[in-house]
Each structure stands twice: as structure tokens, then as C-alpha cells.
């Protein structure tokens, strides 16, 4: 069994070996951003120490080496997600930029007044706001998939009722960063095909944690951010089916994305260069490639299996802390399982107070709306606390978190002169 996998990997993550507020750091904010293994730190440092140079622009040796490493990183990302053609991977600043890219290219070209875009109430703001802006420009109509009556996941019966001949695009979160629920991507892809709509999947919380294979997923585009899968921040990617990318006009103009430039017009490079204007985040992209390779060398099946184990343990222990604790999202034994993250609230306590007290005990969790304000409205709360595990977290850390949470609840109860 891989029960000890988390403990075995920890030595590769230098940041984890420290105390916070006099206690060993328990980092459970991985849904916001992950930590980086030495393989990634070394790739960044080697780039700057050994061959830093601009890419695609020089014939000199260092530039050729930087270009080769940059393009190798693209291939490594393609490998992580099962893309056979690495020209289907566009390097962006993050997932947010990748979604904005689609909205401002394919969206501008194809969405007209009265066309419908299906989103959900559980989307991250990054998959809401770009479409709101597009709808405001074009007169398109946004439709939102509701939650099931138990409010644990998207309601596929409701989704079905939203489909129409006017549906042009479906853009949904693959794994929710709050509910942890996993989309029935095969069902959605089949529905999109049936109505002739394009499908974008927000894979920010799936690519880091489970096998994602674009050759069978059925999406036209997926997006993800490097910083959530052990890579550097400031870089992410858009994957798109090549014919779709080829049909898309440019968004940002400048160097690198052109074929020929005249004073009054230009012709454009084929994808992916067409969508990579300007000097990219070279070292960060190379670091993202190193992260993709590092995860692949572990095996995404193994990563997923370990996270199911640690995620279920986190869910069960957290749920058992007190009847006052509500954990959002499906149970771990739901049909497609759940991610190794738990957004929760303790009745009578503010999420921000909970996370502040946990930090005193060295435990890092996030509180707030997690960039999913409409979802929190659906859940009837303004905010939640969220503990999110990754491959390097251990059962002992879950225990430390649970103990600190018990102490936190007791602290506030005592301060209020008895139990709430
Ligand atoms: N979608 C989801 C589901 C996310 O969890 C996040 C990051 N919290 C994003 C989109 C946006 O990612 P980024 O800020 O890196 O663009």
C-alpha cells in the first residue's frame, strides 16, 4: 500500500520542514496553491544559472538551449494530460488567462445575441466573469446549472433542461474547489456534442490530483494553472483541439505570434505561437514542465489513489469533530468520489476566526469565499474555511489539524462562557 507515500515525498519539499508559531507547519492550503519539489526549484535555478536567454529569437547557443527547454516543457505538459500533439498546448499566465483567451477569441468570433452559454452556480470567478463580459458585449444569455437539492454537486437533471439548439458553449468546473465534487465529464461531453456546443473544462483542481486524459475527456479546451500542480506561479496552460485552436483569431498582438508584419497589417503564426505574444515566463514554463514530469514519474493513478485515502480520512475525521461542523460537498463514497479538500463551517464561529486560530497552531487553511461567491450564496453562507490536502500530506497532519480545530472550538466556547 502507498499509505506512507506522503511521508516519503516530504523530504523533496524543503518548505515543509519548518515551524510556524512554534509548531510544525501543517500545510493544508493546497487548493489555493501547492508547494514545489526540489526538481522544480532546481529547474528554475538551472535556467537562470546556466542558460537564461530569450526564446525563439536567437541562433546563439544559450538561446537555442532556452528555446529547446521551453518547447520541451510544452511537450511535458502535453504528456501529463495525454495530448498527442504538443502544439495543442498554449502557455498562458494562469488558468484565468486561458479562459479569457477563449472568451476573447472563439467567443468574440462565434457568440452572437441570443446565443446561450451554460455555466454553473459552482464556478470559480475565473469561469464566470469572462463570460459575463462576453455576454455584455454580445447579448449572449448565460444559463447556470443548479446544485442538487442536497447541495453537494451539480444537478445533471437541471443541466439537461438547459440544453437547447441555442447552446453554443458549455463551460464547467471539472472538480469544484469548494464542494470537491467531480463532474460527470463524459455525460456533459456527450450532451455538448448532441447540441453542437463547444465544451471547456476548468481543470484547475483535477489536473494536479487525478489522471486527466484529453484524448478521452471529450472537451474542446481545458485550462489549468502550474502553481497548483507543484510548478511555479505566473504560468498555466490552455489545451485545445488543434482544429479549434486553428480556427481562433489572435487575442493579444505583438512579437512571437506573427508570421509577417507590415506597417498596416500582419499575418499570424499557427497555434500555439499565435496565442503567445511577447516574451513568455521562460523559467516558470520550464519549471511547469519539471512539475509535470515529476508528477508523471509518480504516476497520476498513484497520486489519485493516495489522495483518495488521505482525502477520505480528512473528510471522516473533520465530520466527526462536532455536530456543529458542516463539511460541504458529496461523501467520499459518492459515485465519482470527491477531491481531497474539505470546505467547512463550524456553527457559531466565523471561518476567518477558525483559520486564524488554526494558524496559531501551525495549521495553514484558507477562509473566505474561495473565489466562488455565488456558490457560497447557494450554500447560505458568506464564507467557509477550507482544508485541502496534496500528495505530501500525511494522516498525522490530518490528526494535528483536527486536534487544533477541537482546541479552536473549545477556545471560542470558553470565551463565550460555555458551550454555544
Ligand atoms: N478555477 C478553479 C476551480 C480554481 O480552483 C482556481 C484557483 N483557485 C482557478 C480557476 C483560477 O486559477 P488561477 O488563479 O491560477 O488562474
Short mmCIF file of C-alpha atoms and ligand atoms in Angstrom, two decimals:
data_model
loop_
_atom_site.label_atom_id
_atom_site.label_comp_id
_atom_site.label_asym_id
_atom_site.label_seq_id
_atom_site.Cartn_x
_atom_site.Cartn_y
_atom_site.Cartn_z
CA UNK A 1 0.00 0.00 0.00
CA UNK A 2 1.02 3.61 -0.53
CA UNK A 3 -0.09 4.70 2.95
CA UNK A 4 3.38 6.10 3.54
CA UNK A 5 3.65 7.94 0.22
CA UNK A 6 3.05 11.39 1.73
CA UNK A 7 5.76 10.89 4.35
CA UNK A 8 8.16 9.51 1.74
CA UNK A 9 7.79 12.57 -0.51
CA UNK A 10 8.14 15.26 2.15
CA UNK A 11 11.92 15.47 2.05
CA UNK A 12 11.66 16.66 -1.56
CA UNK A 13 9.73 19.76 -0.42
CA UNK A 14 12.12 21.96 1.58
CA UNK A 15 9.41 24.45 2.61
CA UNK A 16 7.52 21.81 4.59
CA UNK A 17 10.34 21.39 7.08
CA UNK A 18 9.69 24.42 9.29
CA UNK A 19 7.83 25.59 12.35
CA UNK A 20 5.06 28.18 12.25
CA UNK A 21 4.16 29.85 15.53
CA UNK A 22 6.33 27.34 17.36
CA UNK A 23 4.55 24.29 15.89
CA UNK A 24 5.44 22.09 12.93
CA UNK A 25 3.89 23.54 9.78
CA UNK A 26 0.81 21.64 8.58
CA UNK A 27 0.18 23.00 5.11
CA UNK A 28 -3.43 22.32 4.11
CA UNK A 29 -3.99 25.16 1.64
CA UNK A 30 -3.12 23.19 -1.47
CA UNK A 31 -6.27 24.06 -3.39
CA UNK A 32 -5.06 27.67 -3.34
CA UNK A 33 -1.50 26.79 -4.28
CA UNK A 34 0.77 23.78 -3.92
CA UNK A 35 4.35 23.58 -2.71
CA UNK A 36 7.25 22.84 -5.06
CA UNK A 37 9.59 19.85 -5.02
CA UNK A 38 13.36 20.23 -5.41
CA UNK A 39 13.09 19.01 -9.00
CA UNK A 40 11.11 22.18 -9.81
CA UNK A 41 13.29 24.52 -7.72
CA UNK A 42 16.37 23.06 -9.44
CA UNK A 43 14.87 23.50 -12.90
CA UNK A 44 14.20 27.19 -12.15
CA UNK A 45 17.63 27.76 -10.73
CA UNK A 46 19.39 25.88 -13.57
CA UNK A 47 17.60 28.03 -16.11
CA UNK A 48 18.87 31.25 -14.57
CA UNK A 49 22.30 29.93 -13.56
CA UNK A 50 23.16 28.10 -16.77
CA UNK A 51 21.31 29.11 -19.93
CA UNK A 52 18.98 32.08 -19.38
CA UNK A 53 18.30 33.69 -22.74
CA UNK A 54 15.26 34.79 -24.74
CA UNK A 55 13.43 32.05 -26.60
CA UNK A 56 12.65 31.73 -30.32
CA UNK A 57 14.82 34.77 -31.11
CA UNK A 58 18.46 33.92 -31.29
CA UNK A 59 20.74 31.50 -33.03
CA UNK A 60 23.33 31.68 -30.29
CA UNK A 61 23.87 28.64 -28.11
CA UNK A 62 22.15 29.82 -24.94
CA UNK A 63 19.08 30.99 -26.84
CA UNK A 64 18.87 27.66 -28.64
CA UNK A 65 19.14 25.84 -25.30
CA UNK A 66 16.45 28.06 -23.68
CA UNK A 67 14.15 27.52 -26.68
CA UNK A 68 14.72 23.79 -26.58
CA UNK A 69 13.94 23.63 -22.84
CA UNK A 70 10.88 25.86 -23.24
CA UNK A 71 9.49 23.67 -26.02
CA UNK A 72 10.39 20.53 -24.06
CA UNK A 73 8.26 21.89 -21.19
CA UNK A 74 5.31 22.21 -23.58
CA UNK A 75 5.77 18.55 -24.50
CA UNK A 76 5.94 17.57 -20.82
CA UNK A 77 2.64 19.32 -20.13
CA UNK A 78 1.16 17.61 -23.20
CA UNK A 79 2.38 14.31 -21.77
CA UNK A 80 0.77 14.95 -18.39
CA UNK A 81 -2.67 15.47 -19.97
CA UNK A 82 -2.44 12.88 -22.72
CA UNK A 83 -2.29 15.38 -25.61
CA UNK A 84 -0.73 13.66 -28.60
CA UNK A 85 0.13 16.94 -30.31
CA UNK A 86 2.13 19.33 -28.16
CA UNK A 87 1.09 22.22 -30.45
CA UNK A 88 -2.30 21.92 -28.74
CA UNK A 89 -0.77 23.32 -25.54
CA UNK A 90 -0.78 27.14 -25.30
CA UNK A 91 1.32 28.58 -22.49
CA UNK A 92 -0.59 31.26 -20.55
CA UNK A 93 -0.08 33.19 -17.31
CA UNK A 94 -2.59 31.01 -15.44
CA UNK A 95 -5.95 29.30 -15.89
CA UNK A 96 -7.73 32.65 -15.64
CA UNK A 97 -5.85 34.00 -18.64
CA UNK A 98 -6.54 30.77 -20.53
CA UNK A 99 -10.32 31.19 -20.07
CA UNK A 100 -10.13 34.87 -21.01
CA UNK A 101 -8.22 33.84 -24.13
CA UNK A 102 -11.05 31.55 -25.27
CA UNK A 103 -13.69 34.17 -24.43
CA UNK A 104 -11.83 36.86 -26.37
CA UNK A 105 -11.04 34.74 -29.43
CA UNK A 106 -13.50 31.92 -30.04
CA UNK A 107 -16.16 33.75 -28.02
CA UNK A 108 -15.83 37.02 -29.96
CA UNK A 109 -15.92 35.14 -33.25
CA UNK A 110 -18.78 32.78 -32.52
CA UNK A 111 -21.11 34.13 -29.84
CA UNK A 112 -23.98 36.33 -31.00
CA UNK A 113 -27.03 37.91 -29.44
CA UNK A 114 -29.40 35.27 -28.06
CA UNK A 115 -26.78 32.52 -28.06
CA UNK A 116 -26.63 30.59 -24.81
CA UNK A 117 -23.65 29.73 -22.63
CA UNK A 118 -24.12 27.10 -19.92
CA UNK A 119 -22.08 27.62 -16.75
CA UNK A 120 -22.89 26.56 -13.19
CA UNK A 121 -23.52 28.18 -9.82
CA UNK A 122 -20.40 26.39 -8.55
CA UNK A 123 -17.91 28.07 -10.89
CA UNK A 124 -14.79 29.88 -9.74
CA UNK A 125 -15.00 33.58 -10.61
CA UNK A 126 -12.45 32.86 -13.35
CA UNK A 127 -15.13 30.85 -15.16
CA UNK A 128 -17.91 33.37 -14.55
CA UNK A 129 -16.60 36.88 -15.12
CA UNK A 130 -15.03 36.40 -18.59
CA UNK A 131 -18.38 35.07 -19.86
CA UNK A 132 -20.29 37.91 -18.17
CA UNK A 133 -18.05 40.36 -20.02
CA UNK A 134 -18.56 38.49 -23.30
CA UNK A 135 -22.34 38.36 -22.75
CA UNK A 136 -22.39 42.11 -22.08
CA UNK A 137 -20.56 42.72 -25.38
CA UNK A 138 -22.57 40.31 -27.49
CA UNK A 139 -26.01 39.97 -25.92
CA UNK A 140 -25.48 36.27 -25.22
CA UNK A 141 -27.51 34.63 -22.45
CA UNK A 142 -25.84 32.90 -19.50
CA UNK A 143 -27.55 29.84 -18.01
CA UNK A 144 -26.38 28.30 -14.75
CA UNK A 145 -26.62 24.67 -13.70
CA UNK A 146 -28.05 24.48 -10.16
CA UNK A 147 -26.93 22.27 -7.31
CA UNK A 148 -28.73 19.06 -6.43
CA UNK A 149 -31.34 19.51 -3.64
CA UNK A 150 -28.78 18.29 -1.07
CA UNK A 151 -26.42 20.98 -2.42
CA UNK A 152 -23.46 18.61 -2.79
CA UNK A 153 -22.89 18.71 -6.56
CA UNK A 154 -24.19 19.91 -9.91
CA UNK A 155 -27.72 18.80 -10.77
CA UNK A 156 -27.43 16.90 -14.04
CA UNK A 157 -31.23 16.76 -14.41
CA UNK A 158 -31.27 20.54 -14.35
CA UNK A 159 -28.31 20.62 -16.75
CA UNK A 160 -30.35 18.59 -19.23
CA UNK A 161 -33.19 21.12 -19.16
CA UNK A 162 -30.79 23.96 -20.03
CA UNK A 163 -29.62 22.35 -23.28
CA UNK A 164 -31.10 23.87 -26.40
CA UNK A 165 -30.29 24.46 -30.06
CA UNK A 166 -29.13 27.92 -28.93
CA UNK A 167 -26.46 26.43 -26.61
CA UNK A 168 -23.12 27.43 -28.16
CA UNK A 169 -20.79 26.76 -25.25
CA UNK A 170 -20.73 24.75 -22.05
CA UNK A 171 -18.00 25.76 -19.59
CA UNK A 172 -17.89 23.87 -16.29
CA UNK A 173 -15.58 23.14 -13.42
CA UNK A 174 -14.19 19.57 -13.61
CA UNK A 175 -13.54 19.36 -9.85
CA UNK A 176 -15.03 22.05 -7.62
CA UNK A 177 -12.56 23.98 -5.43
CA UNK A 178 -15.25 24.24 -2.72
CA UNK A 179 -17.51 21.20 -2.95
CA UNK A 180 -14.79 18.82 -4.12
CA UNK A 181 -17.39 17.17 -6.37
CA UNK A 182 -16.27 15.62 -9.65
CA UNK A 183 -18.18 16.44 -12.83
CA UNK A 184 -19.61 13.65 -14.95
CA UNK A 185 -17.45 14.88 -17.83
CA UNK A 186 -18.39 12.03 -20.17
CA UNK A 187 -22.09 12.84 -19.80
CA UNK A 188 -21.53 16.55 -20.36
CA UNK A 189 -19.27 15.93 -23.37
CA UNK A 190 -21.90 13.70 -24.94
CA UNK A 191 -24.59 16.35 -24.35
CA UNK A 192 -22.38 19.08 -25.83
CA UNK A 193 -21.82 17.00 -28.94
CA UNK A 194 -25.54 16.33 -29.28
CA UNK A 195 -26.48 20.02 -29.31
CA UNK A 196 -23.41 21.08 -31.29
CA UNK A 197 -21.92 23.16 -28.47
CA UNK A 198 -18.26 23.55 -27.58
CA UNK A 199 -17.07 22.32 -24.17
CA UNK A 200 -14.49 23.95 -21.91
CA UNK A 201 -13.49 22.25 -18.66
CA UNK A 202 -11.85 24.13 -15.81
CA UNK A 203 -9.31 21.51 -14.71
CA UNK A 204 -7.51 23.61 -12.08
CA UNK A 205 -8.44 21.13 -9.34
CA UNK A 206 -8.30 17.94 -11.41
CA UNK A 207 -5.02 18.05 -13.37
CA UNK A 208 -2.94 18.24 -10.14
CA UNK A 209 -4.72 15.36 -8.45
CA UNK A 210 -6.02 12.74 -10.88
CA UNK A 211 -5.34 11.32 -14.32
CA UNK A 212 -6.77 13.76 -16.89
CA UNK A 213 -6.58 12.49 -20.44
CA UNK A 214 -7.72 14.95 -23.09
CA UNK A 215 -7.80 12.19 -25.70
CA UNK A 216 -10.81 10.63 -23.96
CA UNK A 217 -12.23 13.54 -21.92
CA UNK A 218 -14.37 14.89 -24.77
CA UNK A 219 -13.60 18.57 -24.12
CA UNK A 220 -12.64 21.12 -26.77
CA UNK A 221 -10.50 23.05 -24.30
CA UNK A 222 -9.17 22.53 -20.81
CA UNK A 223 -7.35 25.03 -18.60
CA UNK A 224 -5.10 24.66 -15.55
CA UNK A 225 -2.53 26.59 -13.50
CA UNK A 226 1.00 25.35 -12.89
CA UNK A 227 1.14 26.65 -9.31
CA UNK A 228 -1.50 24.14 -8.23
CA UNK A 229 0.40 21.15 -9.62
CA UNK A 230 3.80 21.66 -7.96
CA UNK A 231 5.01 24.15 -10.57
CA UNK A 232 5.81 27.86 -10.35
CA UNK A 233 3.21 30.62 -10.29
CA UNK A 234 2.84 33.01 -13.21
CA UNK A 235 2.28 30.23 -15.73
CA UNK A 236 -0.50 27.90 -16.77
CA UNK A 237 -1.91 26.48 -19.94
CA UNK A 238 -4.78 26.22 -22.35
CA UNK A 239 -5.13 22.92 -24.14
CA UNK A 240 -7.37 22.96 -27.20
CA UNK A 241 -8.16 20.56 -30.01
CA UNK A 242 -5.88 21.65 -32.83
CA UNK A 243 -8.64 22.34 -35.37
CA UNK A 244 -10.38 24.53 -32.80
CA UNK A 245 -7.20 26.47 -31.95
CA UNK A 246 -6.53 26.89 -35.67
CA UNK A 247 -9.96 28.44 -36.18
CA UNK A 248 -9.34 31.03 -33.47
CA UNK A 249 -8.15 34.55 -34.28
CA UNK A 250 -5.43 36.13 -32.13
CA UNK A 251 -6.16 37.95 -28.91
CA UNK A 252 -3.03 39.78 -27.80
CA UNK A 253 -0.78 41.08 -30.57
CA UNK A 254 2.99 41.52 -30.55
CA UNK A 255 6.21 39.62 -31.05
CA UNK A 256 6.30 35.82 -31.39
CA UNK A 257 2.67 35.47 -32.52
CA UNK A 258 3.14 36.73 -36.10
CA UNK A 259 4.19 35.31 -39.43
CA UNK A 260 4.87 38.62 -41.25
CA UNK A 261 4.30 42.18 -40.14
CA UNK A 262 3.71 45.12 -42.47
CA UNK A 263 3.01 48.68 -41.44
CA UNK A 264 -0.74 48.34 -41.86
CA UNK A 265 -1.41 44.65 -41.30
CA UNK A 266 0.11 41.38 -40.21
CA UNK A 267 -0.24 37.68 -40.78
CA UNK A 268 -0.23 35.33 -37.86
CA UNK A 269 1.69 32.27 -36.78
CA UNK A 270 -0.13 28.97 -36.38
CA UNK A 271 -1.07 27.81 -32.86
CA UNK A 272 0.31 27.71 -30.26
CA UNK A 273 2.62 30.67 -31.13
CA UNK A 274 -0.41 32.67 -32.36
CA UNK A 275 -1.58 32.92 -28.74
CA UNK A 276 1.79 33.54 -27.07
CA UNK A 277 2.53 37.20 -27.77
CA UNK A 278 5.67 38.63 -26.19
CA UNK A 279 8.45 37.09 -24.14
CA UNK A 280 6.88 34.31 -22.09
CA UNK A 281 7.59 33.31 -18.48
CA UNK A 282 10.55 31.23 -19.66
CA UNK A 283 11.94 29.85 -16.40
CA UNK A 284 8.47 29.36 -14.96
CA UNK A 285 7.35 27.44 -18.03
CA UNK A 286 10.42 25.22 -17.74
CA UNK A 287 9.56 24.77 -14.05
CA UNK A 288 5.99 23.82 -15.02
CA UNK A 289 7.44 21.17 -17.34
CA UNK A 290 9.59 19.83 -14.49
CA UNK A 291 6.49 19.64 -12.29
CA UNK A 292 4.55 17.79 -14.99
CA UNK A 293 7.41 15.30 -15.31
CA UNK A 294 7.71 14.90 -11.55
CA UNK A 295 4.01 14.07 -11.23
CA UNK A 296 4.14 11.70 -14.18
CA UNK A 297 7.09 9.89 -12.68
CA UNK A 298 4.99 9.28 -9.55
CA UNK A 299 2.09 8.20 -11.73
CA UNK A 300 -1.21 10.10 -11.63
CA UNK A 301 -3.10 6.90 -10.75
CA UNK A 302 -0.94 6.56 -7.68
CA UNK A 303 -1.33 10.26 -6.81
CA UNK A 304 -5.10 9.89 -7.10
CA UNK A 305 -5.21 6.70 -5.03
CA UNK A 306 -3.16 8.28 -2.24
CA UNK A 307 -5.29 11.43 -2.27
CA UNK A 308 -8.46 9.38 -2.07
CA UNK A 309 -7.01 7.76 1.03
CA UNK A 310 -5.87 10.97 2.73
CA UNK A 311 -8.95 12.88 1.48
CA UNK A 312 -11.38 10.32 2.91
CA UNK A 313 -9.52 10.35 6.20
CA UNK A 314 -9.67 14.16 6.28
CA UNK A 315 -13.40 14.12 5.49
CA UNK A 316 -14.24 11.46 8.09
CA UNK A 317 -12.17 12.97 10.89
CA UNK A 318 -13.38 16.52 10.21
CA UNK A 319 -17.04 15.42 10.04
CA UNK A 320 -16.67 13.66 13.40
CA UNK A 321 -15.23 16.68 15.25
CA UNK A 322 -18.62 18.01 16.30
CA UNK A 323 -22.25 18.00 15.15
CA UNK A 324 -21.67 21.74 14.70
CA UNK A 325 -19.24 21.07 11.82
CA UNK A 326 -20.72 21.13 8.30
CA UNK A 327 -18.50 19.81 5.51
CA UNK A 328 -19.74 20.82 2.06
CA UNK A 329 -19.91 18.54 -0.95
CA UNK A 330 -20.51 14.82 -1.50
CA UNK A 331 -19.40 11.97 0.72
CA UNK A 332 -16.14 10.23 -0.27
CA UNK A 333 -18.10 7.18 -1.43
CA UNK A 334 -20.12 9.24 -3.96
CA UNK A 335 -20.12 7.77 -7.50
CA UNK A 336 -17.13 9.78 -8.74
CA UNK A 337 -15.70 10.30 -5.27
CA UNK A 338 -14.57 13.68 -4.05
CA UNK A 339 -11.38 15.70 -4.09
CA UNK A 340 -9.05 15.71 -1.09
CA UNK A 341 -10.34 19.09 0.02
CA UNK A 342 -12.96 19.99 2.60
CA UNK A 343 -14.66 23.38 2.77
CA UNK A 344 -16.44 23.59 6.11
CA UNK A 345 -18.05 25.78 8.73
CA UNK A 346 -18.43 25.46 12.48
CA UNK A 347 -21.82 26.66 13.65
CA UNK A 348 -21.47 29.83 15.70
CA UNK A 349 -17.90 30.60 14.53
CA UNK A 350 -16.58 32.76 11.70
CA UNK A 351 -14.46 30.93 9.15
CA UNK A 352 -11.81 33.63 9.40
CA UNK A 353 -11.57 33.22 13.19
CA UNK A 354 -11.26 29.46 12.73
CA UNK A 355 -8.39 29.79 10.28
CA UNK A 356 -6.66 32.43 12.40
CA UNK A 357 -6.73 30.16 15.45
CA UNK A 358 -5.56 27.21 13.38
CA UNK A 359 -2.60 29.29 12.20
CA UNK A 360 -1.60 29.83 15.85
CA UNK A 361 -1.23 26.03 15.92
CA UNK A 362 0.86 25.99 12.72
CA UNK A 363 -2.02 24.77 10.55
CA UNK A 364 -2.49 26.63 7.24
CA UNK A 365 -6.05 26.56 5.89
CA UNK A 366 -7.90 29.16 3.83
CA UNK A 367 -11.05 31.03 4.72
CA UNK A 368 -13.31 33.23 2.63
CA UNK A 369 -15.43 32.63 -0.45
CA UNK A 370 -12.59 30.92 -2.36
CA UNK A 371 -13.48 32.99 -5.46
CA UNK A 372 -16.87 31.27 -5.54
CA UNK A 373 -19.25 33.86 -4.14
CA UNK A 374 -22.37 32.67 -6.00
CA UNK A 375 -21.74 29.13 -4.72
CA UNK A 376 -21.49 30.36 -1.13
CA UNK A 377 -24.81 32.17 -1.60
CA UNK A 378 -26.30 28.84 -2.71
CA UNK A 379 -24.86 27.23 0.43
CA UNK A 380 -26.40 30.01 2.53
CA UNK A 381 -23.11 31.24 3.97
CA UNK A 382 -20.83 34.19 3.24
CA UNK A 383 -17.64 32.24 3.74
CA UNK A 384 -16.14 28.88 4.65
CA UNK A 385 -12.84 27.52 5.90
CA UNK A 386 -11.12 25.03 3.61
CA UNK A 387 -8.54 22.35 4.37
CA UNK A 388 -7.06 20.91 1.18
CA UNK A 389 -4.53 18.10 1.07
CA UNK A 390 -1.96 17.12 -1.51
CA UNK A 391 0.38 14.24 -2.19
CA UNK A 392 2.86 15.23 0.58
CA UNK A 393 0.32 15.49 3.40
CA UNK A 394 0.12 12.71 5.97
CA UNK A 395 -2.53 11.19 8.23
CA UNK A 396 -0.57 12.58 11.21
CA UNK A 397 -1.07 16.07 9.76
CA UNK A 398 -4.79 15.48 9.44
CA UNK A 399 -4.75 14.45 13.11
CA UNK A 400 -2.86 17.64 14.04
CA UNK A 401 -5.40 19.73 12.10
CA UNK A 402 -8.36 18.00 13.77
CA UNK A 403 -6.81 18.44 17.22
CA UNK A 404 -6.16 22.13 16.54
CA UNK A 405 -9.75 22.54 15.36
CA UNK A 406 -11.07 20.90 18.53
CA UNK A 407 -8.92 23.31 20.57
CA UNK A 408 -10.19 26.22 18.48
CA UNK A 409 -13.83 25.34 19.09
CA UNK A 410 -13.16 24.93 22.80
CA UNK A 411 -11.32 28.25 22.92
CA UNK A 412 -14.27 30.17 21.46
CA UNK A 413 -16.81 28.29 23.57
CA UNK A 414 -14.85 29.09 26.74
CA UNK A 415 -14.55 32.73 25.65
CA UNK A 416 -18.31 32.88 25.30
CA UNK A 417 -18.80 31.41 28.78
CA UNK A 418 -19.79 27.86 27.94
CA UNK A 419 -20.96 25.79 25.03
CA UNK A 420 -22.79 27.55 22.22
N1 LIG B 1 -10.77 27.51 -11.27
C1 LIG B 1 -10.65 26.82 -10.14
C2 LIG B 1 -11.58 25.65 -9.89
C3 LIG B 1 -9.70 27.17 -9.20
O1 LIG B 1 -9.60 26.47 -8.06
C4 LIG B 1 -8.84 28.26 -9.47
C5 LIG B 1 -7.79 28.68 -8.47
N2 LIG B 1 -8.32 28.89 -7.16
C6 LIG B 1 -8.99 28.95 -10.67
C7 LIG B 1 -9.96 28.55 -11.55
C8 LIG B 1 -8.14 30.12 -11.04
O2 LIG B 1 -6.79 29.80 -11.10
P1 LIG B 1 -5.71 30.94 -11.30
O3 LIG B 1 -5.99 31.99 -10.27
O4 LIG B 1 -4.41 30.27 -11.10
O5 LIG B 1 -5.90 31.47 -12.69
#
